[in-house]
């Protein structure tokens, strides 16, 4: 498929009002996407767990205007509060999707959104937020056009979500999503994410993710800026090659349930992401002392207990603890006894592998 496939072919009728609502989860990348090309396209393919509890609920109210507006008219509310700071990001997203939704300026929009997790907690709210908003606009198009096939609905929602946040393309479906063209993944595309197309070992059906909130607040460097730093990075080429190899290896891991190899790949990917930031110009150290302490604690516990628990990181200081459901009691005791002390105000979030967007 190409971008042209996502431009509506028929005439959309800009004379209906309505309201649609969707929830979308966040996701945690196992193989990291870091670096962009073109219009929000990934420099390397990525693979992620879709989460379940950490999600965004968004409603979109649309009302036709008497005449086409020169600007896109909208209000955005977070937890009932009109948030001016969010307007530039939403405005940018709407301008990007305009050519794929040409009736956009014929309506006035009210967007109401809320998260099940704290804002600026280090969870990818841009992924869940943009995925939920993209699902709303996709359903709006389906209503105005008289319907849309389910498979194309998911592709278009992921396509639109990608334009707002690259990782949002992986929050549309579950339980494991792949985004980015890769020779080993049939149907993979830079334009949208797809569900993992191969067999999945039962151990991964109920995987757990506990997020340790070591630092909250605004990130030291935005993800967009971090991606830009990969341009001209001397290690970018080898990094992209390694990421591609890791996706191929994880396809085997997901089939066989080889948790030792899963741990090795996931932790390597987490540290590689931060290595890219530490060796960029300018450079950034996003991990904090508490991050390193938690990593050492997890590795020590794994070596002593033989439990295949591992960590992964996003572009920040917080730590995602990944482990099979069968070890949950022991891991939660370990977290409460050893790791909570590193969390801000003792805060952590418990989540598990999930299934993607849902209509409200």
XYZ file of C-alpha atoms in Angstrom:
360
model
C 0.000 0.000 0.000
C 1.029 3.615 -0.541
C -0.078 6.931 0.934
C -2.594 7.280 -1.918
C -4.551 4.318 -0.571
C -5.437 6.400 2.485
C -6.935 9.325 0.573
C -10.737 8.799 0.511
C -11.882 7.767 -2.974
C -15.550 8.635 -2.614
C -17.186 11.901 -1.680
C -17.515 12.472 2.044
C -20.670 14.276 3.062
C -19.772 17.232 5.336
C -23.253 17.719 6.735
C -23.542 15.304 9.646
C -22.781 15.959 13.283
C -21.900 13.304 15.795
C -19.707 11.997 18.584
C -17.314 9.030 18.632
C -15.178 7.704 21.489
C -12.257 5.277 21.619
C -9.694 4.057 24.110
C -6.131 3.253 23.076
C -3.331 1.781 25.190
C 0.263 2.797 25.450
C 2.920 0.326 24.316
C 6.471 -0.551 25.256
C 8.976 -1.199 22.496
C 11.087 -4.334 22.761
C 13.093 -3.493 19.642
C 13.417 0.280 19.666
C 12.635 2.658 16.815
C 15.107 5.531 17.002
C 15.633 7.754 14.000
C 13.252 9.042 11.321
C 13.125 9.603 7.605
C 10.568 11.219 5.297
C 7.173 12.066 6.753
C 7.346 10.430 10.165
C 8.737 7.148 8.810
C 11.005 4.884 10.864
C 14.708 4.522 10.096
C 14.446 0.971 11.456
C 11.619 -1.455 12.131
C 10.425 -1.909 15.719
C 8.511 -4.450 17.777
C 6.421 -3.754 20.888
C 4.154 -5.139 23.573
C 0.742 -3.479 23.578
C -0.250 -2.604 27.130
C -3.667 -2.988 28.736
C -4.244 -0.685 31.725
C -2.142 2.370 30.777
C -4.464 3.900 28.186
C -6.148 7.059 26.939
C -9.864 7.577 26.414
C -10.760 10.205 23.817
C -14.062 11.467 22.490
C -14.439 13.526 19.319
C -17.503 15.696 18.825
C -17.901 17.106 15.311
C -20.352 19.703 14.064
C -20.563 20.941 10.449
C -19.802 24.582 9.726
C -21.904 26.718 7.418
C -18.840 27.370 5.277
C -15.351 25.884 5.008
C -13.009 27.321 7.608
C -9.550 28.606 6.672
C -8.219 27.122 9.906
C -9.187 23.903 11.649
C -11.502 24.857 14.494
C -11.136 22.757 17.625
C -10.965 22.750 21.420
C -8.991 20.210 23.432
C -9.846 19.230 27.014
C -7.745 17.023 29.306
C -9.699 15.740 32.304
C -12.285 18.447 31.656
C -9.761 21.304 31.555
C -9.130 23.310 28.383
C -5.377 22.828 27.880
C -3.813 25.543 25.741
C -0.370 23.874 25.845
C -1.708 20.869 23.903
C -3.039 22.955 21.012
C 0.188 23.177 18.935
C 0.670 19.390 18.920
C -2.957 18.719 17.995
C -2.900 21.496 15.391
C 0.205 19.959 13.814
C -1.449 16.530 13.757
C -4.613 17.855 12.120
C -2.635 19.640 9.419
C -0.762 16.406 8.670
C -3.931 14.334 8.280
C -5.754 17.009 6.221
C -4.938 15.468 2.831
C -6.115 12.064 4.060
C -9.348 13.523 5.458
C -10.300 16.401 3.127
C -13.525 17.406 4.910
C -11.516 18.297 8.014
C -11.966 22.118 7.758
C -15.709 21.772 7.167
C -16.279 20.919 10.845
C -15.754 22.249 14.315
C -14.314 19.732 16.792
C -14.355 19.250 20.527
C -11.779 16.754 21.760
C -12.069 15.411 25.294
C -9.345 13.119 26.584
C -8.159 11.515 29.800
C -5.462 9.035 30.803
C -5.583 6.178 33.271
C -2.004 7.012 34.254
C -0.421 10.249 35.520
C 0.563 12.813 32.885
C 4.368 13.221 32.576
C 4.890 9.932 34.404
C 7.205 8.604 31.726
C 4.520 6.462 30.086
C 4.083 7.079 26.362
C 0.942 9.227 26.539
C 1.621 10.543 23.027
C 1.308 6.973 21.718
C -1.996 6.222 23.436
C -3.347 9.747 22.943
C -2.630 9.949 19.225
C -3.843 6.389 18.661
C -7.161 7.136 20.363
C -7.592 10.391 18.419
C -6.699 8.680 15.138
C -9.287 5.978 15.831
C -11.903 8.689 16.379
C -11.150 10.393 13.068
C -11.088 7.044 11.278
C -14.530 6.203 12.639
C -15.754 9.651 11.654
C -14.601 8.981 8.091
C -16.317 5.582 8.164
C -19.570 7.226 9.269
C -19.403 9.911 6.585
C -18.481 7.465 3.823
C -21.041 4.793 4.663
C -18.676 2.215 6.140
C -15.152 0.835 6.103
C -13.760 -2.705 6.136
C -12.349 -3.727 9.506
C -8.831 -4.496 8.256
C -8.573 -1.187 6.405
C -9.975 0.639 9.467
C -7.066 -0.647 11.551
C -4.498 0.214 8.879
C -5.876 3.730 8.415
C -6.059 4.355 12.167
C -2.428 3.250 12.517
C -1.439 5.316 9.477
C -3.031 8.469 10.915
C -1.701 7.795 14.429
C 1.817 7.538 13.005
C 1.586 11.092 11.701
C 1.023 12.325 15.258
C 3.495 10.041 17.010
C 5.496 7.272 15.405
C 5.067 4.875 18.309
C 1.303 5.517 18.250
C 1.138 3.355 15.112
C 1.865 0.379 17.395
C -0.986 1.138 19.841
C -3.844 0.314 17.473
C -3.800 -3.471 17.825
C -2.095 -6.131 19.911
C -0.833 -8.048 21.565
C 2.523 -7.651 19.840
C 2.901 -5.049 17.105
C 5.518 -4.557 14.410
C 6.073 -1.264 12.612
C 8.491 -0.673 9.764
C 9.286 -2.576 6.605
C 11.295 -5.701 7.391
C 12.202 -8.529 5.014
C 11.310 -11.190 7.598
C 7.811 -9.839 8.416
C 5.175 -10.356 5.698
C 2.895 -7.359 5.287
C 5.193 -5.027 7.238
C 5.191 -1.384 6.232
C 6.731 1.939 7.169
C 3.263 3.491 6.825
C 1.475 1.627 9.627
C 1.915 -1.025 12.279
C 0.686 -4.616 11.974
C -0.023 -7.358 14.530
C 2.754 -9.919 14.891
C 1.950 -12.372 12.075
C 3.527 -15.579 13.403
C 2.760 -18.143 16.102
C 3.088 -16.907 19.668
C 4.213 -19.150 22.508
C 1.648 -19.291 25.365
C 4.082 -17.695 27.845
C 3.767 -14.390 25.977
C -0.030 -14.306 26.031
C -0.113 -13.042 29.623
C 3.211 -11.231 30.009
C 3.424 -8.638 32.798
C 4.944 -5.159 32.817
C 5.469 -3.188 36.025
C 6.568 0.404 35.432
C 8.783 1.889 38.135
C 8.280 5.660 38.293
C 11.779 6.754 39.240
C 11.388 10.254 37.812
C 8.305 12.167 36.724
C 7.926 15.465 34.903
C 9.055 16.868 31.564
C 11.726 14.859 29.767
C 15.211 16.317 29.398
C 14.947 16.026 25.616
C 11.847 15.400 23.513
C 11.548 12.197 21.513
C 11.364 14.251 18.304
C 14.674 15.927 19.119
C 16.180 12.565 20.055
C 15.212 11.091 16.686
C 16.781 14.048 14.878
C 20.103 13.370 16.598
C 20.376 10.078 14.698
C 20.917 11.986 11.457
C 24.641 11.847 10.825
C 25.260 9.769 13.958
C 28.370 7.639 13.266
C 26.770 4.606 14.910
C 23.369 4.915 13.198
C 24.062 2.379 10.436
C 25.251 -0.418 12.764
C 22.381 0.386 15.142
C 19.746 -0.053 12.434
C 21.325 -3.333 11.324
C 21.344 -4.684 14.891
C 17.689 -3.718 15.375
C 16.745 -5.599 12.204
C 18.632 -8.696 13.367
C 16.936 -8.527 16.759
C 13.483 -8.516 15.168
C 14.341 -11.660 13.229
C 15.645 -13.361 16.388
C 12.580 -12.348 18.407
C 10.347 -13.984 15.822
C 12.000 -17.257 16.807
C 11.807 -16.427 20.507
C 8.076 -15.758 20.299
C 7.582 -19.168 18.722
C 9.810 -21.212 21.039
C 9.413 -19.319 24.320
C 13.194 -18.982 24.756
C 13.105 -16.521 27.663
C 16.876 -16.383 28.136
C 17.283 -15.039 24.612
C 14.273 -12.759 25.109
C 15.939 -11.217 28.183
C 19.241 -10.784 26.344
C 17.703 -9.029 23.321
C 15.308 -6.782 25.255
C 17.964 -5.512 27.653
C 20.461 -4.972 24.836
C 17.866 -2.911 22.969
C 17.147 -0.767 26.028
C 20.803 0.020 26.593
C 21.459 0.578 22.877
C 18.785 3.292 22.794
C 20.497 5.144 25.623
C 23.936 4.544 24.113
C 22.774 6.366 20.970
C 21.718 9.342 23.074
C 24.930 9.353 25.102
C 27.062 9.332 21.940
C 25.062 11.886 19.939
C 26.037 15.538 19.509
C 24.869 17.133 21.686
C 24.751 14.155 24.021
C 22.174 13.375 26.670
C 22.293 11.060 29.671
C 18.667 10.155 30.302
C 19.270 7.456 32.879
C 19.555 8.561 36.504
C 21.480 6.962 39.381
C 18.261 5.250 40.449
C 17.921 3.744 36.957
C 21.346 2.134 37.182
C 20.665 0.909 40.714
C 17.421 -0.738 39.625
C 19.119 -2.382 36.639
C 21.764 -3.851 38.931
C 19.093 -5.025 41.384
C 17.126 -6.762 38.615
C 20.200 -8.512 37.219
C 21.305 -9.629 40.670
C 17.841 -10.967 41.497
C 17.674 -12.814 38.162
C 21.067 -14.433 38.691
C 20.204 -15.535 42.214
C 16.626 -16.686 41.617
C 16.813 -18.015 38.058
C 13.564 -16.132 37.294
C 13.613 -14.683 33.735
C 12.750 -11.123 34.731
C 14.244 -8.309 32.669
C 14.147 -4.552 32.228
C 13.563 -2.234 29.338
C 13.674 1.556 29.089
C 12.094 4.264 27.011
C 13.879 7.574 26.382
C 13.869 8.470 30.063
C 14.832 7.321 33.538
C 11.896 5.035 34.376
C 12.239 1.264 34.234
C 9.779 -1.255 32.791
C 10.055 -4.639 34.508
C 8.958 -7.485 32.202
C 8.197 -11.016 33.385
C 5.904 -14.022 32.777
C 2.638 -14.151 34.713
C 3.612 -17.354 36.530
C 6.356 -15.472 38.404
C 4.168 -12.524 39.384
C 3.955 -13.204 43.166
C 7.739 -13.499 43.515
C 8.449 -10.512 41.287
C 5.966 -8.281 43.116
C 7.562 -9.210 46.448
C 10.968 -8.369 44.971
C 9.668 -5.030 43.687
C 8.098 -4.117 47.017
C 11.100 -5.266 49.065
C 13.924 -3.975 46.861
C 12.786 -1.581 44.133
C 10.019 0.603 45.571
C 12.657 2.505 47.542
C 13.995 3.903 44.254
C 10.563 5.099 43.040
C 9.364 8.675 43.519
C 6.970 8.544 46.453
C 7.010 4.756 46.128
C 4.920 4.910 42.943
C 4.784 2.180 40.327
C 2.173 0.955 37.837
C 1.174 -2.646 37.153
C 0.204 -3.562 33.611
C 0.095 -6.522 31.268
C 0.065 -7.311 27.583
C -3.119 -6.041 25.906
C -5.123 -5.922 22.683
C -5.267 -2.375 21.310
C -8.002 0.183 20.640
C -11.606 -0.293 21.741
C -14.722 1.651 20.873
C -16.368 3.226 23.936
